[in-house]
PDB file of C-alpha atoms in Angstrom:
ATOM      1  CA  MET A1421      42.946 220.335  56.485  1.00  0.00           C
ATOM      2  CA  LYS A1422      41.547 220.624  59.853  1.00  0.00           C
ATOM      3  CA  LEU A1423      42.554 222.166  62.912  1.00  0.00           C
ATOM      4  CA  GLU A1424      40.854 221.335  66.323  1.00  0.00           C
ATOM      5  CA  MET A1425      41.060 222.307  69.808  1.00  0.00           C
ATOM      6  CA  LYS A1426      39.603 219.756  72.216  1.00  0.00           C
ATOM      7  CA  ASN A1427      38.573 220.408  75.776  1.00  0.00           C
ATOM      8  CA  ILE A1428      41.165 223.122  76.406  1.00  0.00           C
ATOM      9  CA  HIS A1429      41.672 224.371  79.966  1.00  0.00           C
ATOM     10  CA  LYS A1430      44.009 227.075  80.907  1.00  0.00           C
ATOM     11  CA  SER A1431      44.393 229.001  84.212  1.00  0.00           C
ATOM     12  CA  PHE A1432      47.043 231.619  85.308  1.00  0.00           C
ATOM     13  CA  GLY A1433      47.288 231.417  88.980  1.00  0.00           C
ATOM     14  CA  GLU A1434      43.991 231.234  90.503  1.00  0.00           C
ATOM     15  CA  LYS A1435      42.202 232.711  87.447  1.00  0.00           C
ATOM     16  CA  GLN A1436      40.566 230.003  85.104  1.00  0.00           C
ATOM     17  CA  VAL A1437      40.870 231.713  81.669  1.00  0.00           C
ATOM     18  CA  LEU A1438      39.747 228.817  79.439  1.00  0.00           C
ATOM     19  CA  GLN A1439      37.113 226.291  80.710  1.00  0.00           C
ATOM     20  CA  GLY A1440      37.041 223.379  78.284  1.00  0.00           C
ATOM     21  CA  ILE A1441      36.753 224.919  74.905  1.00  0.00           C
ATOM     22  CA  SER A1442      36.539 222.966  71.784  1.00  0.00           C
ATOM     23  CA  LEU A1443      36.537 224.176  68.139  1.00  0.00           C
ATOM     24  CA  THR A1444      37.185 223.057  64.602  1.00  0.00           C
ATOM     25  CA  ALA A1445      38.431 225.151  61.698  1.00  0.00           C
ATOM     26  CA  GLU A1446      38.724 223.727  58.183  1.00  0.00           C
ATOM     27  CA  GLY A1447      40.655 224.398  55.185  1.00  0.00           C
ATOM     28  CA  GLY A1448      39.256 226.407  52.522  1.00  0.00           C
ATOM     29  CA  LYS A1449      37.011 228.344  54.935  1.00  0.00           C
ATOM     30  CA  ALA A1450      37.354 231.232  57.279  1.00  0.00           C
ATOM     31  CA  PHE A1451      36.543 230.746  61.109  1.00  0.00           C
ATOM     32  CA  GLY A1452      35.588 233.629  63.373  1.00  0.00           C
ATOM     33  CA  LEU A1453      36.662 233.462  67.058  1.00  0.00           C
ATOM     34  CA  LEU A1454      34.685 236.105  68.822  1.00  0.00           C
ATOM     35  CA  GLY A1455      34.204 237.499  72.258  1.00  0.00           C
ATOM     36  CA  ARG A1456      34.548 240.672  74.394  1.00  0.00           C
ATOM     37  CA  ASN A1457      37.949 241.649  75.810  1.00  0.00           C
ATOM     38  CA  GLY A1458      39.053 239.273  78.288  1.00  0.00           C
ATOM     39  CA  ALA A1459      36.747 236.445  77.036  1.00  0.00           C
ATOM     40  CA  GLY A1460      39.786 234.090  76.359  1.00  0.00           C
ATOM     41  CA  LYS A1461      40.383 234.813  72.572  1.00  0.00           C
ATOM     42  CA  THR A1462      44.064 235.742  73.028  1.00  0.00           C
ATOM     43  CA  THR A1463      44.859 232.786  75.202  1.00  0.00           C
ATOM     44  CA  SER A1464      43.105 230.429  72.867  1.00  0.00           C
ATOM     45  CA  ILE A1465      45.333 231.873  69.858  1.00  0.00           C
ATOM     46  CA  ARG A1466      48.544 231.581  71.973  1.00  0.00           C
ATOM     47  CA  ILE A1467      47.736 228.011  72.802  1.00  0.00           C
ATOM     48  CA  LEU A1468      46.955 227.275  69.122  1.00  0.00           C
ATOM     49  CA  MET A1469      50.304 228.660  68.138  1.00  0.00           C
ATOM     50  CA  ASP A1470      52.280 226.823  70.953  1.00  0.00           C
ATOM     51  CA  VAL A1471      53.265 230.059  72.622  1.00  0.00           C
ATOM     52  CA  PHE A1472      52.371 228.233  75.908  1.00  0.00           C
ATOM     53  CA  PRO A1473      50.711 224.927  76.561  1.00  0.00           C
ATOM     54  CA  PRO A1474      47.293 224.355  77.806  1.00  0.00           C
ATOM     55  CA  ASP A1475      46.755 222.841  81.205  1.00  0.00           C
ATOM     56  CA  SER A1476      44.817 219.990  79.734  1.00  0.00           C
ATOM     57  CA  GLY A1477      43.193 219.266  76.406  1.00  0.00           C
ATOM     58  CA  GLU A1478      44.913 219.071  73.030  1.00  0.00           C
ATOM     59  CA  VAL A1479      45.424 220.764  69.643  1.00  0.00           C
ATOM     60  CA  LEU A1480      44.975 218.417  66.580  1.00  0.00           C
ATOM     61  CA  PHE A1481      45.897 218.956  62.905  1.00  0.00           C
ATOM     62  CA  ASP A1482      44.018 216.428  60.494  1.00  0.00           C
ATOM     63  CA  GLY A1483      43.099 214.321  63.504  1.00  0.00           C
ATOM     64  CA  THR A1484      46.514 213.916  65.216  1.00  0.00           C
ATOM     65  CA  PRO A1485      48.403 215.957  67.804  1.00  0.00           C
ATOM     66  CA  ILE A1486      49.841 218.995  65.898  1.00  0.00           C
ATOM     67  CA  ASP A1487      53.652 218.779  65.001  1.00  0.00           C
ATOM     68  CA  TYR A1488      54.638 222.415  65.370  1.00  0.00           C
ATOM     69  CA  GLY A1489      57.851 221.490  63.534  1.00  0.00           C
ATOM     70  CA  THR A1490      56.039 220.931  60.162  1.00  0.00           C
ATOM     71  CA  VAL A1491      52.861 222.779  60.410  1.00  0.00           C
ATOM     72  CA  GLN A1492      53.372 226.462  59.532  1.00  0.00           C
ATOM     73  CA  PHE A1493      51.379 229.456  61.083  1.00  0.00           C
ATOM     74  CA  GLY A1494      51.111 232.978  59.839  1.00  0.00           C
ATOM     75  CA  TYR A1495      49.982 235.279  62.440  1.00  0.00           C
ATOM     76  CA  LEU A1496      48.816 238.957  62.059  1.00  0.00           C
ATOM     77  CA  PRO A1497      48.645 240.358  65.602  1.00  0.00           C
ATOM     78  CA  GLU A1498      46.399 243.097  66.820  1.00  0.00           C
ATOM     79  CA  GLU A1499      49.659 244.880  68.344  1.00  0.00           C
ATOM     80  CA  ARG A1500      52.132 245.393  65.614  1.00  0.00           C
ATOM     81  CA  GLY A1501      55.644 244.127  66.178  1.00  0.00           C
ATOM     82  CA  LEU A1502      57.965 245.318  63.506  1.00  0.00           C
ATOM     83  CA  TYR A1503      61.051 247.454  63.814  1.00  0.00           C
ATOM     84  CA  PRO A1504      60.221 251.075  62.905  1.00  0.00           C
ATOM     85  CA  LYS A1505      63.915 252.139  62.117  1.00  0.00           C
ATOM     86  CA  LYS A1506      64.804 249.095  60.050  1.00  0.00           C
ATOM     87  CA  LYS A1507      64.516 248.904  56.219  1.00  0.00           C
ATOM     88  CA  ILE A1508      61.315 247.086  55.225  1.00  0.00           C
ATOM     89  CA  PHE A1509      62.864 244.467  52.893  1.00  0.00           C
ATOM     90  CA  ASP A1510      65.665 243.625  55.359  1.00  0.00           C
ATOM     91  CA  GLN A1511      63.376 242.905  58.306  1.00  0.00           C
ATOM     92  CA  LEU A1512      60.878 240.866  55.960  1.00  0.00           C
ATOM     93  CA  ILE A1513      63.697 238.795  55.000  1.00  0.00           C
ATOM     94  CA  TYR A1514      64.636 238.306  58.598  1.00  0.00           C
ATOM     95  CA  PHE A1515      61.137 237.198  59.764  1.00  0.00           C
ATOM     96  CA  ALA A1516      60.708 234.860  56.701  1.00  0.00           C
ATOM     97  CA  GLU A1517      64.223 233.160  57.423  1.00  0.00           C
ATOM     98  CA  LEU A1518      62.997 232.688  61.166  1.00  0.00           C
ATOM     99  CA  LYS A1519      60.214 230.812  59.644  1.00  0.00           C
ATOM    100  CA  GLY A1520      62.581 228.414  57.928  1.00  0.00           C
ATOM    101  CA  MET A1521      62.780 230.046  54.474  1.00  0.00           C
ATOM    102  CA  HIS A1522      66.036 230.130  52.531  1.00  0.00           C
ATOM    103  CA  HIS A1523      67.251 233.696  51.493  1.00  0.00           C
ATOM    104  CA  LYS A1524      66.539 233.365  47.941  1.00  0.00           C
ATOM    105  CA  ASP A1525      63.129 231.872  48.265  1.00  0.00           C
ATOM    106  CA  ALA A1526      62.348 234.454  50.983  1.00  0.00           C
ATOM    107  CA  ALA A1527      63.341 237.369  48.691  1.00  0.00           C
ATOM    108  CA  ALA A1528      61.258 236.101  45.764  1.00  0.00           C
ATOM    109  CA  SER A1529      58.130 235.651  48.055  1.00  0.00           C
ATOM    110  CA  ILE A1530      58.647 239.049  49.722  1.00  0.00           C
ATOM    111  CA  ASP A1531      58.953 240.814  46.441  1.00  0.00           C
ATOM    112  CA  TYR A1532      55.742 239.037  45.190  1.00  0.00           C
ATOM    113  CA  TRP A1533      53.870 240.258  48.191  1.00  0.00           C
ATOM    114  CA  LEU A1534      55.149 243.671  48.109  1.00  0.00           C
ATOM    115  CA  GLN A1535      53.955 243.892  44.604  1.00  0.00           C
ATOM    116  CA  ARG A1536      50.535 242.253  45.474  1.00  0.00           C
ATOM    117  CA  LEU A1537      49.982 244.702  48.184  1.00  0.00           C
ATOM    118  CA  GLU A1538      51.031 247.551  46.088  1.00  0.00           C
ATOM    119  CA  MET A1539      53.895 248.303  48.467  1.00  0.00           C
ATOM    120  CA  ALA A1540      57.063 247.683  46.024  1.00  0.00           C
ATOM    121  CA  GLN A1541      57.999 251.282  45.994  1.00  0.00           C
ATOM    122  CA  TYR A1542      58.715 251.156  49.683  1.00  0.00           C
ATOM    123  CA  ARG A1543      60.862 248.185  49.581  1.00  0.00           C
ATOM    124  CA  ASN A1544      64.010 249.920  50.939  1.00  0.00           C
ATOM    125  CA  LYS A1545      62.270 252.473  53.084  1.00  0.00           C
ATOM    126  CA  ARG A1546      62.142 252.566  56.794  1.00  0.00           C
ATOM    127  CA  LEU A1547      58.897 251.217  58.457  1.00  0.00           C
ATOM    128  CA  ASP A1548      58.361 254.491  60.376  1.00  0.00           C
ATOM    129  CA  THR A1549      58.115 256.403  57.123  1.00  0.00           C
ATOM    130  CA  LEU A1550      54.890 254.725  56.185  1.00  0.00           C
ATOM    131  CA  SER A1551      51.412 255.394  57.143  1.00  0.00           C
ATOM    132  CA  LYS A1552      49.516 253.187  59.755  1.00  0.00           C
ATOM    133  CA  GLY A1553      47.532 251.467  56.978  1.00  0.00           C
ATOM    134  CA  ASN A1554      50.650 250.610  54.882  1.00  0.00           C
ATOM    135  CA  GLN A1555      52.580 249.388  58.009  1.00  0.00           C
ATOM    136  CA  GLN A1556      49.643 247.175  58.558  1.00  0.00           C
ATOM    137  CA  LYS A1557      50.239 245.785  54.964  1.00  0.00           C
ATOM    138  CA  ILE A1558      53.810 245.149  55.694  1.00  0.00           C
ATOM    139  CA  GLN A1559      52.988 243.192  58.861  1.00  0.00           C
ATOM    140  CA  LEU A1560      50.589 241.115  56.828  1.00  0.00           C
ATOM    141  CA  ILE A1561      53.558 240.132  54.598  1.00  0.00           C
ATOM    142  CA  THR A1562      55.345 238.596  57.601  1.00  0.00           C
ATOM    143  CA  ALA A1563      52.225 236.405  57.998  1.00  0.00           C
ATOM    144  CA  LEU A1564      51.974 235.322  54.495  1.00  0.00           C
ATOM    145  CA  ALA A1565      55.513 235.257  52.959  1.00  0.00           C
ATOM    146  CA  HIS A1566      56.335 231.721  54.159  1.00  0.00           C
ATOM    147  CA  ASP A1567      53.071 230.174  52.683  1.00  0.00           C
ATOM    148  CA  PRO A1568      51.756 228.895  56.076  1.00  0.00           C
ATOM    149  CA  GLN A1569      48.866 226.418  56.119  1.00  0.00           C
ATOM    150  CA  ILE A1570      47.108 228.318  58.930  1.00  0.00           C
ATOM    151  CA  ILE A1571      46.509 232.076  58.927  1.00  0.00           C
ATOM    152  CA  ILE A1572      45.436 233.707  62.106  1.00  0.00           C
ATOM    153  CA  LEU A1573      44.294 237.311  61.674  1.00  0.00           C
ATOM    154  CA  ASP A1574      43.573 239.417  64.876  1.00  0.00           C
ATOM    155  CA  GLU A1575      41.823 242.685  63.926  1.00  0.00           C
ATOM    156  CA  PRO A1576      43.222 242.695  60.519  1.00  0.00           C
ATOM    157  CA  PHE A1577      41.289 245.638  59.124  1.00  0.00           C
ATOM    158  CA  SER A1578      42.303 247.972  61.818  1.00  0.00           C
ATOM    159  CA  GLY A1579      43.545 251.265  60.458  1.00  0.00           C
ATOM    160  CA  LEU A1580      42.914 250.397  56.923  1.00  0.00           C
ATOM    161  CA  ASP A1581      41.105 252.920  54.536  1.00  0.00           C
ATOM    162  CA  PRO A1582      38.265 251.401  52.210  1.00  0.00           C
ATOM    163  CA  VAL A1583      40.775 250.972  49.299  1.00  0.00           C
ATOM    164  CA  ASN A1584      43.325 248.939  51.338  1.00  0.00           C
ATOM    165  CA  ALA A1585      40.541 247.161  53.147  1.00  0.00           C
ATOM    166  CA  LYS A1586      39.270 245.867  49.736  1.00  0.00           C
ATOM    167  CA  LEU A1587      42.881 244.909  48.717  1.00  0.00           C
ATOM    168  CA  LEU A1588      43.326 242.752  51.988  1.00  0.00           C
ATOM    169  CA  LYS A1589      39.955 241.200  51.537  1.00  0.00           C
ATOM    170  CA  ASP A1590      40.896 240.125  48.019  1.00  0.00           C
ATOM    171  CA  VAL A1591      44.169 238.722  49.329  1.00  0.00           C
ATOM    172  CA  VAL A1592      42.229 236.851  52.183  1.00  0.00           C
ATOM    173  CA  LYS A1593      39.749 235.343  49.697  1.00  0.00           C
ATOM    174  CA  GLU A1594      42.787 234.205  47.575  1.00  0.00           C
ATOM    175  CA  GLU A1595      44.261 232.438  50.462  1.00  0.00           C
ATOM    176  CA  ILE A1596      40.889 230.722  51.494  1.00  0.00           C
ATOM    177  CA  ALA A1597      40.658 229.644  47.796  1.00  0.00           C
ATOM    178  CA  LYS A1598      43.951 227.831  48.071  1.00  0.00           C
ATOM    179  CA  GLY A1599      42.494 225.592  50.879  1.00  0.00           C
ATOM    180  CA  LYS A1600      44.129 227.206  53.733  1.00  0.00           C
ATOM    181  CA  ILE A1601      42.638 227.524  57.333  1.00  0.00           C
ATOM    182  CA  VAL A1602      41.900 231.188  58.060  1.00  0.00           C
ATOM    183  CA  LEU A1603      41.073 232.191  61.584  1.00  0.00           C
ATOM    184  CA  PHE A1604      39.629 235.697  62.202  1.00  0.00           C
ATOM    185  CA  SER A1605      39.533 237.448  65.597  1.00  0.00           C
ATOM    186  CA  SER A1606      37.856 240.772  65.411  1.00  0.00           C
ATOM    187  CA  HIS A1607      35.353 243.077  66.889  1.00  0.00           C
ATOM    188  CA  GLN A1608      34.403 244.401  63.399  1.00  0.00           C
ATOM    189  CA  MET A1609      31.271 242.141  63.004  1.00  0.00           C
ATOM    190  CA  SER A1610      30.664 243.164  59.313  1.00  0.00           C
ATOM    191  CA  TYR A1611      34.049 241.725  58.371  1.00  0.00           C
ATOM    192  CA  ILE A1612      33.510 238.397  60.124  1.00  0.00           C
ATOM    193  CA  GLU A1613      29.956 238.073  58.590  1.00  0.00           C
ATOM    194  CA  GLU A1614      31.250 238.680  55.097  1.00  0.00           C
ATOM    195  CA  PHE A1615      34.249 236.039  55.472  1.00  0.00           C
ATOM    196  CA  CYS A1616      33.365 233.401  58.021  1.00  0.00           C
ATOM    197  CA  ASP A1617      31.465 230.130  57.409  1.00  0.00           C
ATOM    198  CA  SER A1618      31.571 229.194  61.009  1.00  0.00           C
ATOM    199  CA  ILE A1619      31.990 231.172  64.376  1.00  0.00           C
ATOM    200  CA  ALA A1620      32.551 230.375  67.924  1.00  0.00           C
ATOM    201  CA  ILE A1621      31.488 233.111  70.595  1.00  0.00           C
ATOM    202  CA  LEU A1622      33.618 232.928  73.965  1.00  0.00           C
ATOM    203  CA  ASN A1623      32.116 234.408  77.067  1.00  0.00           C
ATOM    204  CA  LYS A1624      34.266 233.976  80.321  1.00  0.00           C
ATOM    205  CA  GLY A1625      36.410 231.330  78.858  1.00  0.00           C
ATOM    206  CA  GLU A1626      33.693 229.225  77.557  1.00  0.00           C
ATOM    207  CA  ILE A1627      32.189 228.644  74.047  1.00  0.00           C
ATOM    208  CA  VAL A1628      28.571 229.835  74.390  1.00  0.00           C
ATOM    209  CA  LEU A1629      27.694 229.447  70.778  1.00  0.00           C
ATOM    210  CA  SER A1630      29.418 227.796  67.638  1.00  0.00           C
ATOM    211  CA  GLY A1631      28.732 226.370  64.385  1.00  0.00           C
ATOM    212  CA  ASP A1632      27.797 227.332  60.886  1.00  0.00           C
ATOM    213  CA  LEU A1633      26.844 231.035  60.685  1.00  0.00           C
ATOM    214  CA  HIS A1634      24.011 230.644  58.149  1.00  0.00           C
ATOM    215  CA  THR A1635      22.455 227.716  60.171  1.00  0.00           C
ATOM    216  CA  ILE A1636      22.657 229.717  63.501  1.00  0.00           C
ATOM    217  CA  LYS A1637      20.774 232.612  61.643  1.00  0.00           C
ATOM    218  CA  ARG A1638      18.198 230.279  60.093  1.00  0.00           C
ATOM    219  CA  ASN A1639      17.576 228.771  63.594  1.00  0.00           C
ATOM    220  CA  TYR A1640      16.240 232.055  64.835  1.00  0.00           C
ATOM    221  CA  PRO A1641      12.330 232.370  64.726  1.00  0.00           C
ATOM    222  CA  ARG A1642      11.295 233.482  61.256  1.00  0.00           C
ATOM    223  CA  ASN A1643       8.330 235.443  62.324  1.00  0.00           C
ATOM    224  CA  ARG A1644       9.465 238.992  61.422  1.00  0.00           C
ATOM    225  CA  LEU A1645       9.420 240.777  58.219  1.00  0.00           C
ATOM    226  CA  VAL A1646      11.531 243.664  56.983  1.00  0.00           C
ATOM    227  CA  VAL A1647       9.679 246.091  54.628  1.00  0.00           C
ATOM    228  CA  GLN A1648      10.958 248.992  52.699  1.00  0.00           C
ATOM    229  CA  SER A1649       8.365 251.240  51.298  1.00  0.00           C
ATOM    230  CA  GLN A1650       7.479 254.871  50.542  1.00  0.00           C
ATOM    231  CA  GLN A1651       4.160 254.026  52.042  1.00  0.00           C
ATOM    232  CA  ALA A1652       5.531 253.489  55.540  1.00  0.00           C
ATOM    233  CA  GLU A1653       3.000 255.481  57.528  1.00  0.00           C
ATOM    234  CA  ALA A1654       0.033 253.711  55.787  1.00  0.00           C
ATOM    235  CA  ILE A1655       1.548 250.328  56.524  1.00  0.00           C
ATOM    236  CA  LYS A1656       2.149 251.315  60.110  1.00  0.00           C
ATOM    237  CA  ALA A1657      -1.572 252.280  60.462  1.00  0.00           C
ATOM    238  CA  VAL A1658      -2.780 248.757  59.161  1.00  0.00           C
ATOM    239  CA  PHE A1659      -0.404 246.696  61.317  1.00  0.00           C
ATOM    240  CA  GLY A1660      -0.538 248.837  64.449  1.00  0.00           C
ATOM    241  CA  SER A1661       1.861 247.779  67.440  1.00  0.00           C
ATOM    242  CA  ALA A1662       2.934 244.880  65.327  1.00  0.00           C
ATOM    243  CA  CYS A1663       4.830 247.076  63.041  1.00  0.00           C
ATOM    244  CA  THR A1664       7.930 249.314  64.273  1.00  0.00           C
ATOM    245  CA  GLN A1665      10.293 251.502  62.273  1.00  0.00           C
ATOM    246  CA  GLU A1666      13.931 251.001  62.469  1.00  0.00           C
ATOM    247  CA  GLU A1667      16.617 253.862  62.477  1.00  0.00           C
ATOM    248  CA  THR A1668      17.347 252.795  58.914  1.00  0.00           C
ATOM    249  CA  GLY A1669      13.752 253.596  57.851  1.00  0.00           C
ATOM    250  CA  SER A1670      12.749 249.964  57.314  1.00  0.00           C
ATOM    251  CA  LEU A1671       9.793 248.589  58.908  1.00  0.00           C
ATOM    252  CA  LEU A1672       9.754 245.516  61.147  1.00  0.00           C
ATOM    253  CA  ILE A1673       6.453 243.563  61.243  1.00  0.00           C
ATOM    254  CA  THR A1674       6.144 240.917  63.991  1.00  0.00           C
ATOM    255  CA  LEU A1675       3.813 237.974  63.021  1.00  0.00           C
ATOM    256  CA  ASN A1676       1.954 235.836  65.530  1.00  0.00           C
ATOM    257  CA  SER A1677       3.424 232.777  63.801  1.00  0.00           C
ATOM    258  CA  PRO A1678       5.891 232.018  61.069  1.00  0.00           C
ATOM    259  CA  ASP A1679       3.153 230.310  59.288  1.00  0.00           C
ATOM    260  CA  GLU A1680       1.529 233.661  58.524  1.00  0.00           C
ATOM    261  CA  LYS A1681       4.571 234.844  56.550  1.00  0.00           C
ATOM    262  CA  GLN A1682       3.358 234.035  53.014  1.00  0.00           C
ATOM    263  CA  ALA A1683      -0.147 235.360  53.590  1.00  0.00           C
ATOM    264  CA  VAL A1684       1.229 238.778  55.149  1.00  0.00           C
ATOM    265  CA  MET A1685       3.871 239.101  52.365  1.00  0.00           C
ATOM    266  CA  LYS A1686       1.104 238.604  49.745  1.00  0.00           C
ATOM    267  CA  ARG A1687      -1.128 241.109  51.422  1.00  0.00           C
ATOM    268  CA  LEU A1688       1.683 243.794  51.666  1.00  0.00           C
ATOM    269  CA  THR A1689       2.534 243.483  47.770  1.00  0.00           C
ATOM    270  CA  GLU A1690      -1.098 243.540  46.767  1.00  0.00           C
ATOM    271  CA  GLN A1691      -1.924 246.655  48.920  1.00  0.00           C
ATOM    272  CA  PHE A1692       1.182 248.815  48.992  1.00  0.00           C
ATOM    273  CA  ASP A1693       4.004 249.898  46.609  1.00  0.00           C
ATOM    274  CA  ILE A1694       6.895 247.680  48.292  1.00  0.00           C
ATOM    275  CA  ASP A1695      10.477 248.397  47.414  1.00  0.00           C
ATOM    276  CA  GLU A1696      11.811 245.560  49.555  1.00  0.00           C
ATOM    277  CA  LEU A1697      10.351 242.667  51.536  1.00  0.00           C
ATOM    278  CA  LYS A1698      12.213 239.885  53.300  1.00  0.00           C
ATOM    279  CA  VAL A1699      12.414 237.683  56.294  1.00  0.00           C
ATOM    280  CA  PHE A1700      14.293 239.202  59.166  1.00  0.00           C
ATOM    281  CA  GLU A1701      17.397 237.607  60.072  1.00  0.00           C
ATOM    282  CA  PRO A1702      19.781 238.751  63.000  1.00  0.00           C
ATOM    283  CA  SER A1703      22.938 240.388  62.145  1.00  0.00           C
ATOM    284  CA  LEU A1704      26.090 238.775  63.569  1.00  0.00           C
ATOM    285  CA  ASN A1705      26.341 241.968  65.721  1.00  0.00           C
ATOM    286  CA  ASP A1706      22.822 241.152  67.155  1.00  0.00           C
ATOM    287  CA  ILE A1707      23.821 237.534  67.863  1.00  0.00           C
ATOM    288  CA  PHE A1708      27.096 238.653  69.501  1.00  0.00           C
ATOM    289  CA  VAL A1709      25.398 241.057  71.743  1.00  0.00           C
ATOM    290  CA  GLU A1710      23.010 238.373  72.773  1.00  0.00           C
ATOM    291  CA  TYR A1711      25.537 235.640  73.602  1.00  0.00           C
ATOM    292  CA  ALA A1712      28.600 237.677  74.582  1.00  0.00           C
ATOM    293  CA  GLY A1713      26.566 239.445  77.196  1.00  0.00           C
ATOM    294  CA  ALA A1714      27.795 240.941  80.347  1.00  0.00           C
ATOM    295  CA  GLN A1715      30.890 239.818  81.908  1.00  0.00           C
ATOM    296  CA  ASN A1716      30.460 240.755  85.512  1.00  0.00           C
TER     297      ASN A1716
END
C-alpha cells in the first residue's frame, strides 16, 4: 500500500497554511510527520482524512485518487473525543458501527482489543472512572477496532506510564508488521526515532526535509567521534580544543576531515582505556531543531 499527498495547497482566508506539500507513506512502515505548533501538521492530517478538501493538489492511494468509501482510516487524535459518562463498551460499539462494522463483528473486535490492551475489566465502566492513561488506551481502540488500512497517531504516548507506553509500542509494531500504513505526529522525538523509517519536517506550511531517516543521518558530515572513557581528562589534554565534554559525560572529538576517522580511533584505543567509541550521528531532536527553526 502507498499513501501520497501531491502538491497540496490550503489556505484559510488570507492565511496560506500549506504551500505545495508532497509526501509518501508506505505499508509496513511508519512515517513521522513533524513540525512545530502551527507548521501545518493538523491541516495535513485533516486533508488526508477528507475532513476538508485541499485548495489544489491530490491525495492518492496506490497511485490513484483515494476512494474514502473503501479506504479505512484509524485516527487517534491528540485531543480526546470520547464520552466521559458513557459505558466504555457501548461507546466503542457505537464508534465501530459508525465505521461500517456489523454489531457482532464490532463486539468481537472490541473484546479482543480490550483484552489485548489489558482493559477487559473496565468493559462496563464509565470512561470518567479511568485514569488518563487508560482513557488513552480506550481511545486507541476506536482507531483500531475496525481494522483500518491507514492508522494516524497524533501524540499517541501522551499521558502513558512506561508500562503502558511499552504495551502501545508493541501494538503499533504489530500493526506495522501486518503491512499497514502508520503515520505518527508527535513532539516526542525519541518515539519517532524508534518507530519511523521515513520523516517529513514541516516549517511554515512547507516540507523542509523529508526522506529515509537513516539516510538523512548518514548524510551529515562524519567527522566527529563520541568517546566514553574513565580517562576523559587525559583525552581532553591530548586533543585540546577539538575535544568537548557533553552533559552526558561523553567526549565529542571533532576531526579536521572524515578521512582521519580510522587513524584517530586506532590512536584512542591504543593509548586509552575506552568504554565506547563511535562516529557521531545527530539525533532526530538535533535535526528537528535545525530544520523546524524559528517561525517568526
